[in-house]
Amino acid sequence: MQIRIKAIQNEVLQIKTDMLAVGVPEQKTLSGPAKMLDKRLGGAVSALVGLGDFEGKEKTTVMLYTRGKLGAARVLLVGLGKKEKADAETLRKAAAMAAFKAVETKAAKLCVCLHQEMKNIQPAAAAQVITEGLYFGAYRYDEYLSADDTGKKKSAFMDAVIADTSAAFIAAAKKGLAAGAVIGACQNFARTLANRPANAVSPQILAGEAMKLARQTKLRCTVLDEKKLAAKKMGGILAVGQGSANKPRLMILEYRPAKKTKNTPTIGLVGKAITFDSGGISIKPSEGMQDMKFDKSGGIAVLGAMRAIARLKPRVRVLGIVPSAENMPSGLAYRPGDIVTTYSGKTVEIHNTDAEGRMILCDAITYAEELGCQTIVDVATLTGACVVALGQKRAGVMGNDEKLIEQLKDAAKKTGERIWPLPCDDEFVEAMKSKIADLKNAGGKWGGACTAAAFLSQFIKKAKWAHLDIAGVGVWGEDETTAAGSVGFGVRLLTTFVMAL
Ligand code: BES
Ligand code: MN
Ligand code: ZN
């Protein structure tokens, strides 16, 4: 889906469009644009509210047909919920719902009028989150759908406008809109990469995507192939990758700010990109295994964020470091019982080949510090245990620095990509010690998200470090804003985190 969004100064009832989306809070009497609309439609809105068909509740919408009484062919009333609870995420979701419905009804032109009742959000911020929401809701993954007459693949282009009568609003909105368009497009870029199946995305192909991204955005990109990984003795990445015909890669993208001084900090974003996680010799059950194509989501969130960062130009240096491998069982695969010497020199006894994410991340983290990162945030679909603990809407956050975790929490609050802290201290480190090697790659039965993070913590020398376990949040299942497949979790969060530094 291509989408173009503009902010225009106009009376919404005037605008010629296929669909007009109007935000309606949950309240006793109609106000704002909904009231205006009601008047124009001869009481049609109050009639349906009176019948109890629409109460302005969050996640609800209702469609009205205007039959020539205004510029729009249809009106979508979008519930904003209780006014006092509504925030930026409410607005983002409302815009996403509108765009989602517009695609469903094949409305190519959409006009949104969602922010007018939400005076507590500044114009630029409102325009940014609306834009992000429009990108999110308009997204469909249709690369493999034939264009047939059921119209499944009909999501080619959307023209959207954010309308307001105030010139001051429009002027301020334009800036927010530009940032929102970058973030929205980069998140959708990430969703498409994540949604591609493993027969289309190998580590080598993903590295090609990283290089293409670098060419387009003027980032620097280095790719280590299996020979270079071997020369550097990156034993963790090599061990996980050795069972597959698709050889592993390590990608490094670099963003440099225009004004760089000695004191400019370097931030490392490290993302797990397992293009397919079969579990390896410790093979997974077949049910649901198809979803393990999404095990590259952390690495792809880093690629998406780097793309946004290249456009939004923060004042810090950022390295995007993405280790990638395919975890397969074969005659060449690494095995339980193997002892792997990682890039750090630390040895790891393999207890479970399905705990592969940490094996590729540990090498990438060591390398990140070697390349000068003082702050490292890693993102990974690391453990099923995190999903058991937190469900599908919150990522786990762990780390060694409270301030860094707070900064991530702030970014999470702004972006609606929610995170929740979990511990990873000494007792969990103890669980990862091996009798015959420095560490083992799988702990006991309990606290799997915490032991996984504790394992990673052993590879940090002096950097400030935080770890995001996004195993549960990458794919939500379809809902009123969300197409099937990846949601691109982490792109908004990482970008916003970096921009705030
Ligand atoms: N990629 C999986 C984690 C995962 C599970 C992601 C469910 C998304 C949904 C990871 O590599 C894995 O297999 N982890 C194991 C670790 C265990 C063997 C210590 C797990 O969580 O079971
Ligand atoms: Mn695994
Ligand atoms: Zn995995």
Short mmCIF file of N, CA and C in Angstrom, two decimals, residues 101-191:
data_model
loop_
_atom_site.label_atom_id
_atom_site.label_comp_id
_atom_site.label_asym_id
_atom_site.label_seq_id
_atom_site.Cartn_x
_atom_site.Cartn_y
_atom_site.Cartn_z
N LYS A 101 -10.44 0.54 7.93
CA LYS A 101 -11.78 0.49 7.33
C LYS A 101 -11.78 1.03 5.90
N ALA A 102 -10.98 2.08 5.69
CA ALA A 102 -10.93 2.65 4.34
C ALA A 102 -10.41 1.61 3.36
N VAL A 103 -9.40 0.87 3.74
CA VAL A 103 -8.88 -0.18 2.86
C VAL A 103 -9.93 -1.25 2.65
N GLU A 104 -10.60 -1.62 3.73
CA GLU A 104 -11.64 -2.65 3.65
C GLU A 104 -12.74 -2.27 2.66
N THR A 105 -13.14 -0.99 2.69
CA THR A 105 -14.23 -0.54 1.82
C THR A 105 -13.71 -0.04 0.47
N LYS A 106 -12.40 -0.15 0.28
CA LYS A 106 -11.74 0.33 -0.95
C LYS A 106 -11.94 1.83 -1.16
N ALA A 107 -12.00 2.58 -0.08
CA ALA A 107 -12.04 4.04 -0.18
C ALA A 107 -10.62 4.52 -0.41
N ALA A 108 -10.33 5.03 -1.58
CA ALA A 108 -8.96 5.44 -1.90
C ALA A 108 -8.64 6.82 -1.32
N LYS A 109 -9.71 7.62 -1.11
CA LYS A 109 -9.50 8.94 -0.52
C LYS A 109 -10.12 8.97 0.87
N LEU A 110 -9.31 9.36 1.82
CA LEU A 110 -9.75 9.37 3.21
C LEU A 110 -9.46 10.74 3.82
N CYS A 111 -10.44 11.28 4.53
CA CYS A 111 -10.21 12.53 5.25
C CYS A 111 -10.43 12.25 6.74
N VAL A 112 -9.49 12.64 7.59
CA VAL A 112 -9.68 12.37 9.02
C VAL A 112 -9.84 13.65 9.82
N CYS A 113 -10.74 13.56 10.75
CA CYS A 113 -11.12 14.67 11.60
C CYS A 113 -11.23 14.06 13.00
N LEU A 114 -10.08 13.75 13.60
CA LEU A 114 -10.06 12.93 14.81
C LEU A 114 -9.60 13.69 16.05
N HIS A 115 -8.81 14.73 15.83
CA HIS A 115 -8.11 15.38 16.95
C HIS A 115 -8.91 16.51 17.60
N GLN A 116 -9.98 16.98 16.93
CA GLN A 116 -10.65 18.21 17.36
C GLN A 116 -11.18 18.15 18.80
N GLU A 117 -11.54 16.96 19.25
CA GLU A 117 -12.09 16.83 20.61
C GLU A 117 -10.99 16.58 21.64
N MET A 118 -9.75 16.51 21.19
CA MET A 118 -8.67 16.15 22.11
C MET A 118 -7.70 17.31 22.31
N LYS A 119 -8.16 18.25 23.09
CA LYS A 119 -7.43 19.51 23.25
C LYS A 119 -6.11 19.34 24.03
N ASN A 120 -5.98 18.22 24.75
CA ASN A 120 -4.77 18.03 25.55
C ASN A 120 -3.55 17.60 24.73
N ILE A 121 -3.73 17.36 23.43
CA ILE A 121 -2.58 16.97 22.59
C ILE A 121 -2.23 18.10 21.63
N GLN A 122 -0.97 18.49 21.63
CA GLN A 122 -0.49 19.57 20.77
C GLN A 122 -0.62 19.19 19.29
N PRO A 123 -0.82 20.21 18.42
CA PRO A 123 -1.04 19.93 16.99
C PRO A 123 0.04 19.05 16.34
N ALA A 124 1.31 19.36 16.58
CA ALA A 124 2.37 18.57 15.92
C ALA A 124 2.32 17.12 16.38
N ALA A 125 2.16 16.93 17.68
CA ALA A 125 2.10 15.57 18.23
C ALA A 125 0.86 14.84 17.70
N ALA A 126 -0.26 15.57 17.63
CA ALA A 126 -1.49 14.96 17.13
C ALA A 126 -1.31 14.51 15.67
N ALA A 127 -0.75 15.40 14.86
CA ALA A 127 -0.56 15.05 13.44
C ALA A 127 0.41 13.88 13.29
N GLN A 128 1.43 13.84 14.14
CA GLN A 128 2.39 12.73 14.06
C GLN A 128 1.72 11.39 14.35
N VAL A 129 0.99 11.33 15.46
CA VAL A 129 0.41 10.02 15.82
C VAL A 129 -0.72 9.63 14.87
N ILE A 130 -1.45 10.62 14.36
CA ILE A 130 -2.49 10.30 13.36
C ILE A 130 -1.82 9.72 12.11
N THR A 131 -0.75 10.33 11.70
CA THR A 131 -0.04 9.85 10.51
C THR A 131 0.49 8.44 10.73
N GLU A 132 1.10 8.22 11.88
CA GLU A 132 1.59 6.87 12.19
C GLU A 132 0.44 5.86 12.14
N GLY A 133 -0.69 6.26 12.72
CA GLY A 133 -1.85 5.38 12.75
C GLY A 133 -2.39 5.08 11.36
N LEU A 134 -2.40 6.11 10.50
CA LEU A 134 -2.89 5.90 9.13
C LEU A 134 -2.01 4.89 8.40
N TYR A 135 -0.71 5.05 8.53
CA TYR A 135 0.21 4.08 7.91
C TYR A 135 -0.06 2.68 8.46
N PHE A 136 -0.22 2.62 9.77
CA PHE A 136 -0.39 1.31 10.41
C PHE A 136 -1.65 0.61 9.91
N GLY A 137 -2.76 1.34 9.92
CA GLY A 137 -4.04 0.73 9.58
C GLY A 137 -4.20 0.42 8.10
N ALA A 138 -3.51 1.19 7.27
CA ALA A 138 -3.63 0.98 5.82
C ALA A 138 -2.80 -0.19 5.34
N TYR A 139 -1.93 -0.68 6.21
CA TYR A 139 -0.99 -1.72 5.79
C TYR A 139 -1.67 -3.08 5.54
N ARG A 140 -1.30 -3.69 4.44
CA ARG A 140 -1.67 -5.08 4.19
C ARG A 140 -0.44 -5.77 3.61
N TYR A 141 -0.26 -7.02 3.98
CA TYR A 141 0.83 -7.76 3.35
C TYR A 141 0.26 -8.55 2.19
N ASP A 142 0.49 -8.06 0.97
CA ASP A 142 -0.18 -8.68 -0.19
C ASP A 142 0.79 -9.06 -1.30
N GLU A 143 2.07 -9.17 -0.97
CA GLU A 143 3.06 -9.49 -2.00
C GLU A 143 2.79 -10.79 -2.74
N TYR A 144 2.17 -11.73 -2.03
CA TYR A 144 1.98 -13.05 -2.63
C TYR A 144 0.54 -13.30 -3.08
N LEU A 145 -0.32 -12.29 -2.97
CA LEU A 145 -1.71 -12.47 -3.39
C LEU A 145 -1.84 -12.14 -4.87
N SER A 146 -2.48 -13.04 -5.62
CA SER A 146 -2.75 -12.73 -7.01
C SER A 146 -3.83 -11.66 -7.05
N ALA A 147 -3.75 -10.78 -8.05
CA ALA A 147 -4.79 -9.76 -8.20
C ALA A 147 -5.99 -10.41 -8.87
N ASP A 148 -6.93 -10.84 -8.08
CA ASP A 148 -8.09 -11.50 -8.69
C ASP A 148 -9.34 -10.65 -8.46
N ASP A 149 -10.46 -11.11 -8.96
CA ASP A 149 -11.64 -10.26 -8.91
C ASP A 149 -12.33 -10.26 -7.54
N THR A 150 -11.82 -11.02 -6.57
CA THR A 150 -12.36 -10.88 -5.22
C THR A 150 -11.85 -9.57 -4.61
N GLY A 151 -10.92 -8.94 -5.34
CA GLY A 151 -10.46 -7.63 -4.87
C GLY A 151 -9.54 -7.70 -3.68
N LYS A 152 -9.03 -8.87 -3.38
CA LYS A 152 -8.13 -9.02 -2.23
C LYS A 152 -6.93 -8.09 -2.34
N LYS A 153 -6.38 -8.05 -3.55
CA LYS A 153 -5.22 -7.19 -3.73
C LYS A 153 -5.66 -5.90 -4.40
N LYS A 154 -6.19 -5.01 -3.61
CA LYS A 154 -6.72 -3.79 -4.18
C LYS A 154 -6.25 -2.60 -3.33
N SER A 155 -5.15 -2.81 -2.64
CA SER A 155 -4.71 -1.81 -1.68
C SER A 155 -3.56 -0.99 -2.24
N ALA A 156 -3.69 -0.59 -3.51
CA ALA A 156 -2.55 0.01 -4.18
C ALA A 156 -2.20 1.42 -3.68
N PHE A 157 -3.19 2.27 -3.48
CA PHE A 157 -2.86 3.66 -3.18
C PHE A 157 -3.91 4.31 -2.29
N MET A 158 -3.46 5.07 -1.32
CA MET A 158 -4.40 5.82 -0.50
C MET A 158 -3.94 7.27 -0.37
N ASP A 159 -4.90 8.16 -0.56
CA ASP A 159 -4.66 9.59 -0.44
C ASP A 159 -5.40 10.03 0.82
N ALA A 160 -4.67 10.45 1.83
CA ALA A 160 -5.34 10.82 3.08
C ALA A 160 -5.07 12.28 3.41
N VAL A 161 -6.07 12.94 4.01
CA VAL A 161 -5.85 14.30 4.48
C VAL A 161 -6.28 14.44 5.94
N ILE A 162 -5.49 15.24 6.65
CA ILE A 162 -5.85 15.63 8.00
C ILE A 162 -6.37 17.06 7.86
N ALA A 163 -7.64 17.25 8.22
CA ALA A 163 -8.25 18.55 7.95
C ALA A 163 -8.52 19.32 9.25
N ASP A 164 -8.36 20.63 9.16
CA ASP A 164 -8.70 21.52 10.28
C ASP A 164 -8.92 22.91 9.70
N THR A 165 -9.79 23.67 10.34
CA THR A 165 -10.06 25.02 9.82
C THR A 165 -9.02 26.03 10.28
N SER A 166 -8.23 25.68 11.29
CA SER A 166 -7.28 26.64 11.83
C SER A 166 -5.93 26.60 11.09
N ALA A 167 -5.50 27.76 10.60
CA ALA A 167 -4.23 27.85 9.89
C ALA A 167 -3.07 27.51 10.83
N ALA A 168 -3.19 27.93 12.08
CA ALA A 168 -2.12 27.66 13.05
C ALA A 168 -1.97 26.16 13.27
N PHE A 169 -3.11 25.47 13.35
CA PHE A 169 -3.05 24.02 13.52
C PHE A 169 -2.32 23.38 12.34
N ILE A 170 -2.70 23.77 11.14
CA ILE A 170 -2.12 23.16 9.94
C ILE A 170 -0.61 23.40 9.87
N ALA A 171 -0.21 24.62 10.20
CA ALA A 171 1.23 24.94 10.16
C ALA A 171 2.00 24.04 11.12
N ALA A 172 1.50 23.91 12.34
CA ALA A 172 2.18 23.08 13.33
C ALA A 172 2.10 21.60 12.96
N ALA A 173 0.98 21.21 12.39
CA ALA A 173 0.75 19.80 12.06
C ALA A 173 1.74 19.28 11.03
N LYS A 174 2.15 20.15 10.12
CA LYS A 174 2.99 19.70 9.01
C LYS A 174 4.28 19.03 9.48
N LYS A 175 4.88 19.59 10.54
CA LYS A 175 6.13 19.02 11.06
C LYS A 175 5.90 17.63 11.66
N GLY A 176 4.84 17.54 12.45
CA GLY A 176 4.52 16.25 13.06
C GLY A 176 4.18 15.22 12.00
N LEU A 177 3.49 15.69 10.97
CA LEU A 177 3.11 14.80 9.88
C LEU A 177 4.35 14.22 9.20
N ALA A 178 5.35 15.06 8.98
CA ALA A 178 6.57 14.59 8.31
C ALA A 178 7.27 13.51 9.14
N ALA A 179 7.38 13.73 10.43
CA ALA A 179 8.01 12.73 11.30
C ALA A 179 7.18 11.46 11.34
N GLY A 180 5.87 11.62 11.44
CA GLY A 180 4.98 10.47 11.48
C GLY A 180 5.05 9.64 10.21
N ALA A 181 5.21 10.33 9.08
CA ALA A 181 5.29 9.61 7.80
C ALA A 181 6.57 8.79 7.72
N VAL A 182 7.66 9.33 8.23
CA VAL A 182 8.92 8.58 8.24
C VAL A 182 8.76 7.34 9.12
N ILE A 183 8.26 7.55 10.32
CA ILE A 183 8.15 6.43 11.26
C ILE A 183 7.14 5.40 10.76
N GLY A 184 6.00 5.88 10.27
CA GLY A 184 4.98 4.97 9.76
C GLY A 184 5.48 4.14 8.59
N ALA A 185 6.17 4.78 7.66
CA ALA A 185 6.69 4.06 6.49
C ALA A 185 7.76 3.06 6.91
N CYS A 186 8.60 3.45 7.86
CA CYS A 186 9.67 2.54 8.29
C CYS A 186 9.12 1.35 9.06
N GLN A 187 8.08 1.58 9.81
CA GLN A 187 7.44 0.47 10.52
C GLN A 187 6.83 -0.51 9.50
N ASN A 188 6.18 0.03 8.47
CA ASN A 188 5.61 -0.85 7.46
C ASN A 188 6.68 -1.57 6.64
N PHE A 189 7.79 -0.89 6.41
CA PHE A 189 8.94 -1.53 5.76
C PHE A 189 9.37 -2.75 6.59
N ALA A 190 9.43 -2.57 7.90
CA ALA A 190 9.81 -3.67 8.80
C ALA A 190 8.78 -4.79 8.75
N ARG A 191 7.50 -4.42 8.71
CA ARG A 191 6.45 -5.44 8.67
C ARG A 191 6.58 -6.31 7.43
#
